[in-house]
PDB file of C-alpha atoms in Angstrom:
ATOM      1  CA  MET A1373      11.676   4.021  44.878  1.00 75.00           C
ATOM      2  CA  GLU A1374      11.263   2.979  48.485  1.00 90.00           C
ATOM      3  CA  LYS A1375       8.393   3.251  50.896  1.00 94.00           C
ATOM      4  CA  LEU A1376       8.784   5.540  53.889  1.00 96.00           C
ATOM      5  CA  LYS A1377      10.138   4.288  57.206  1.00 96.00           C
ATOM      6  CA  VAL A1378       9.784   5.618  60.754  1.00 97.00           C
ATOM      7  CA  GLY A1379      12.420   8.306  61.241  1.00 97.00           C
ATOM      8  CA  ASP A1380      12.509   9.511  57.626  1.00 97.00           C
ATOM      9  CA  LYS A1381      12.857  13.297  57.445  1.00 97.00           C
ATOM     10  CA  MET A1382      10.435  14.938  55.027  1.00 97.00           C
ATOM     11  CA  TYR A1383       9.707  18.414  53.677  1.00 97.00           C
ATOM     12  CA  ASN A1384       7.054  20.221  51.706  1.00 96.00           C
ATOM     13  CA  VAL A1385       7.116  23.512  49.809  1.00 94.00           C
ATOM     14  CA  LYS A1386       4.040  25.700  49.380  1.00 92.00           C
ATOM     15  CA  GLN A1387       3.725  28.886  47.393  1.00 88.00           C
ATOM     16  CA  ASN A1388       0.627  31.034  47.078  1.00 86.00           C
ATOM     17  CA  GLY A1389       1.029  32.177  43.476  1.00 82.00           C
ATOM     18  CA  PHE A1390       4.188  32.937  41.517  1.00 81.00           C
ATOM     19  CA  THR A1391       4.900  36.185  43.387  1.00 82.00           C
ATOM     20  CA  ASP A1392       4.734  34.613  46.863  1.00 87.00           C
ATOM     21  CA  PHE A1393       7.714  33.250  48.760  1.00 93.00           C
ATOM     22  CA  ALA A1394       8.317  29.516  48.884  1.00 92.00           C
ATOM     23  CA  ARG A1395       7.372  28.386  52.378  1.00 94.00           C
ATOM     24  CA  TYR A1396       9.072  25.222  53.606  1.00 96.00           C
ATOM     25  CA  SER A1397       7.681  22.789  56.191  1.00 96.00           C
ATOM     26  CA  PHE A1398       9.768  20.015  57.727  1.00 97.00           C
ATOM     27  CA  SER A1399       8.620  16.960  59.655  1.00 98.00           C
ATOM     28  CA  GLU A1400       9.511  13.357  60.434  1.00 98.00           C
ATOM     29  CA  VAL A1401       7.694  10.051  59.941  1.00 97.00           C
ATOM     30  CA  VAL A1402       6.586   8.871  63.403  1.00 98.00           C
ATOM     31  CA  SER A1403       4.308   5.939  62.581  1.00 97.00           C
ATOM     32  CA  LEU A1404       3.129   3.759  59.740  1.00 97.00           C
ATOM     33  CA  THR A1405      -0.080   1.992  58.829  1.00 95.00           C
ATOM     34  CA  ILE A1406      -0.559  -0.450  55.985  1.00 95.00           C
ATOM     35  CA  THR A1407      -1.002   2.380  53.458  1.00 96.00           C
ATOM     36  CA  LEU A1408      -0.069   5.614  55.286  1.00 97.00           C
ATOM     37  CA  ALA A1409       2.947   7.305  56.831  1.00 97.00           C
ATOM     38  CA  ILE A1410       2.041   9.733  59.628  1.00 97.00           C
ATOM     39  CA  LEU A1411       4.299  12.724  60.177  1.00 98.00           C
ATOM     40  CA  LYS A1412       5.065  14.347  63.529  1.00 98.00           C
ATOM     41  CA  ASN A1413       3.020  17.416  62.478  1.00 97.00           C
ATOM     42  CA  GLY A1414      -0.068  15.231  61.858  1.00 96.00           C
ATOM     43  CA  VAL A1415       0.090  15.137  58.056  1.00 97.00           C
ATOM     44  CA  ARG A1416      -0.791  11.729  56.631  1.00 97.00           C
ATOM     45  CA  LEU A1417       1.019  10.642  53.476  1.00 97.00           C
ATOM     46  CA  LEU A1418       0.219   7.812  51.108  1.00 97.00           C
ATOM     47  CA  ASN A1419       3.186   5.494  51.543  1.00 97.00           C
ATOM     48  CA  GLU A1420       3.628   5.006  47.810  1.00 95.00           C
ATOM     49  CA  PRO A1421       6.430   6.934  46.103  1.00 94.00           C
ATOM     50  CA  LYS A1422       5.473   8.540  42.820  1.00 92.00           C
ATOM     51  CA  ALA A1423       6.931  10.851  40.236  1.00 89.00           C
ATOM     52  CA  SER A1424       6.803  14.476  41.346  1.00 82.00           C
ATOM     53  CA  TYR A1425       8.105  16.940  38.790  1.00 78.00           C
ATOM     54  CA  ILE A1426       7.735  20.238  40.652  1.00 76.00           C
ATOM     55  CA  VAL A1427      10.319  20.157  43.460  1.00 81.00           C
ATOM     56  CA  GLU A1428      11.995  16.733  43.435  1.00 85.00           C
ATOM     57  CA  ASP A1429      11.844  13.683  41.201  1.00 88.00           C
ATOM     58  CA  ILE A1430      10.021  11.557  43.779  1.00 92.00           C
ATOM     59  CA  GLY A1431       7.302  12.587  46.211  1.00 94.00           C
ATOM     60  CA  TYR A1432       4.686  11.171  48.546  1.00 96.00           C
ATOM     61  CA  SER A1433       1.129  12.443  48.173  1.00 95.00           C
ATOM     62  CA  VAL A1434      -0.839  13.826  51.083  1.00 95.00           C
ATOM     63  CA  TYR A1435      -3.784  11.591  51.963  1.00 96.00           C
ATOM     64  CA  ARG A1436      -6.929  13.011  50.314  1.00 94.00           C
ATOM     65  CA  ASN A1437      -4.886  15.691  48.505  1.00 93.00           C
ATOM     66  CA  LYS A1438      -2.886  13.899  45.829  1.00 88.00           C
ATOM     67  CA  GLY A1439      -1.674  17.160  44.280  1.00 87.00           C
ATOM     68  CA  GLU A1440       0.381  18.040  47.377  1.00 91.00           C
ATOM     69  CA  HIS A1441       3.639  16.138  47.805  1.00 93.00           C
ATOM     70  CA  TRP A1442       6.231  15.746  50.538  1.00 96.00           C
ATOM     71  CA  HIS A1443       9.835  14.807  49.752  1.00 96.00           C
ATOM     72  CA  HIS A1444      12.867  13.359  51.512  1.00 96.00           C
ATOM     73  CA  VAL A1445      14.956  16.134  53.103  1.00 96.00           C
ATOM     74  CA  SER A1446      18.188  16.924  51.286  1.00 94.00           C
ATOM     75  CA  LEU A1447      20.990  19.392  51.933  1.00 95.00           C
ATOM     76  CA  ASN A1448      19.777  21.358  48.917  1.00 93.00           C
ATOM     77  CA  ALA A1449      16.267  21.626  50.400  1.00 94.00           C
ATOM     78  CA  ILE A1450      17.656  22.823  53.740  1.00 96.00           C
ATOM     79  CA  ARG A1451      19.828  25.454  52.039  1.00 96.00           C
ATOM     80  CA  ASN A1452      16.962  26.651  49.830  1.00 95.00           C
ATOM     81  CA  SER A1453      14.692  26.984  52.870  1.00 96.00           C
ATOM     82  CA  GLN A1454      17.353  29.029  54.698  1.00 97.00           C
ATOM     83  CA  ILE A1455      17.694  31.386  51.729  1.00 96.00           C
ATOM     84  CA  GLU A1456      13.928  31.739  51.397  1.00 95.00           C
ATOM     85  CA  ASN A1457      13.481  32.331  55.153  1.00 95.00           C
ATOM     86  CA  LYS A1458      16.024  35.204  54.996  1.00 96.00           C
ATOM     87  CA  LYS A1459      13.992  36.781  52.165  1.00 94.00           C
ATOM     88  CA  ILE A1460      10.787  36.427  54.194  1.00 94.00           C
ATOM     89  CA  GLU A1461      12.496  37.891  57.281  1.00 95.00           C
ATOM     90  CA  ALA A1462      13.675  40.974  55.355  1.00 95.00           C
ATOM     91  CA  HIS A1463      10.297  41.430  53.683  1.00 94.00           C
ATOM     92  CA  ASP A1464       8.411  41.161  56.988  1.00 93.00           C
ATOM     93  CA  TRP A1465      10.799  43.595  58.683  1.00 93.00           C
ATOM     94  CA  PHE A1466      10.127  46.245  56.028  1.00 91.00           C
ATOM     95  CA  GLN A1467       6.378  45.585  56.212  1.00 92.00           C
ATOM     96  CA  GLU A1468       6.291  46.055  60.011  1.00 94.00           C
ATOM     97  CA  LYS A1469       8.817  48.878  60.353  1.00 92.00           C
ATOM     98  CA  GLU A1470       7.630  52.486  60.325  1.00 93.00           C
ATOM     99  CA  PHE A1471      10.490  54.707  59.229  1.00 92.00           C
ATOM    100  CA  SER A1472      11.065  58.234  60.505  1.00 93.00           C
ATOM    101  CA  THR A1473      11.907  60.911  57.977  1.00 95.00           C
ATOM    102  CA  GLU A1474      15.538  60.797  59.109  1.00 95.00           C
ATOM    103  CA  GLU A1475      15.676  57.023  58.594  1.00 93.00           C
ATOM    104  CA  LYS A1476      14.130  57.395  55.148  1.00 91.00           C
ATOM    105  CA  GLN A1477      16.792  59.949  54.243  1.00 94.00           C
ATOM    106  CA  HIS A1478      19.576  57.605  55.384  1.00 93.00           C
ATOM    107  CA  ILE A1479      18.126  54.751  53.341  1.00 91.00           C
ATOM    108  CA  TYR A1480      17.630  57.004  50.328  1.00 92.00           C
ATOM    109  CA  ASN A1481      21.212  58.307  50.515  1.00 92.00           C
ATOM    110  CA  TYR A1482      22.580  54.786  50.908  1.00 92.00           C
ATOM    111  CA  PHE A1483      20.785  53.546  47.809  1.00 90.00           C
ATOM    112  CA  LYS A1484      21.726  56.633  45.818  1.00 90.00           C
ATOM    113  CA  LYS A1485      25.394  55.801  46.503  1.00 88.00           C
ATOM    114  CA  LEU A1486      24.852  52.266  45.175  1.00 86.00           C
ATOM    115  CA  GLN A1487      23.295  53.432  41.899  1.00 78.00           C
ATOM    116  CA  PRO A1488      25.613  54.402  39.058  1.00 70.00           C
ATOM    117  CA  VAL A1489      25.166  58.001  37.973  1.00 60.00           C
TER     118      VAL A1489
END
């Protein structure tokens, strides 16, 4: 387990309850102190890797909030964030869109065709 270095790419996942979407944040280490790594977005991490069982095996705690961890960016994390962002985009579109009766009928008929009789 290594300490963070300037240039390391990091990510964090937050979720507001089990029914909420996973919301990914990405940033980069821009400076270091003796005990902290400061990210481009202003988040300060304790520069001590520790076991983190929720998202990845190893995480770095947020200064003064040891329950929140950031992790090294991986291809898997990028892919998962893309999938989750598409879900959020679709959800938000349906929340904001006001459908006309004709549009509702088209949607209804489309889904009726998908359902087995």
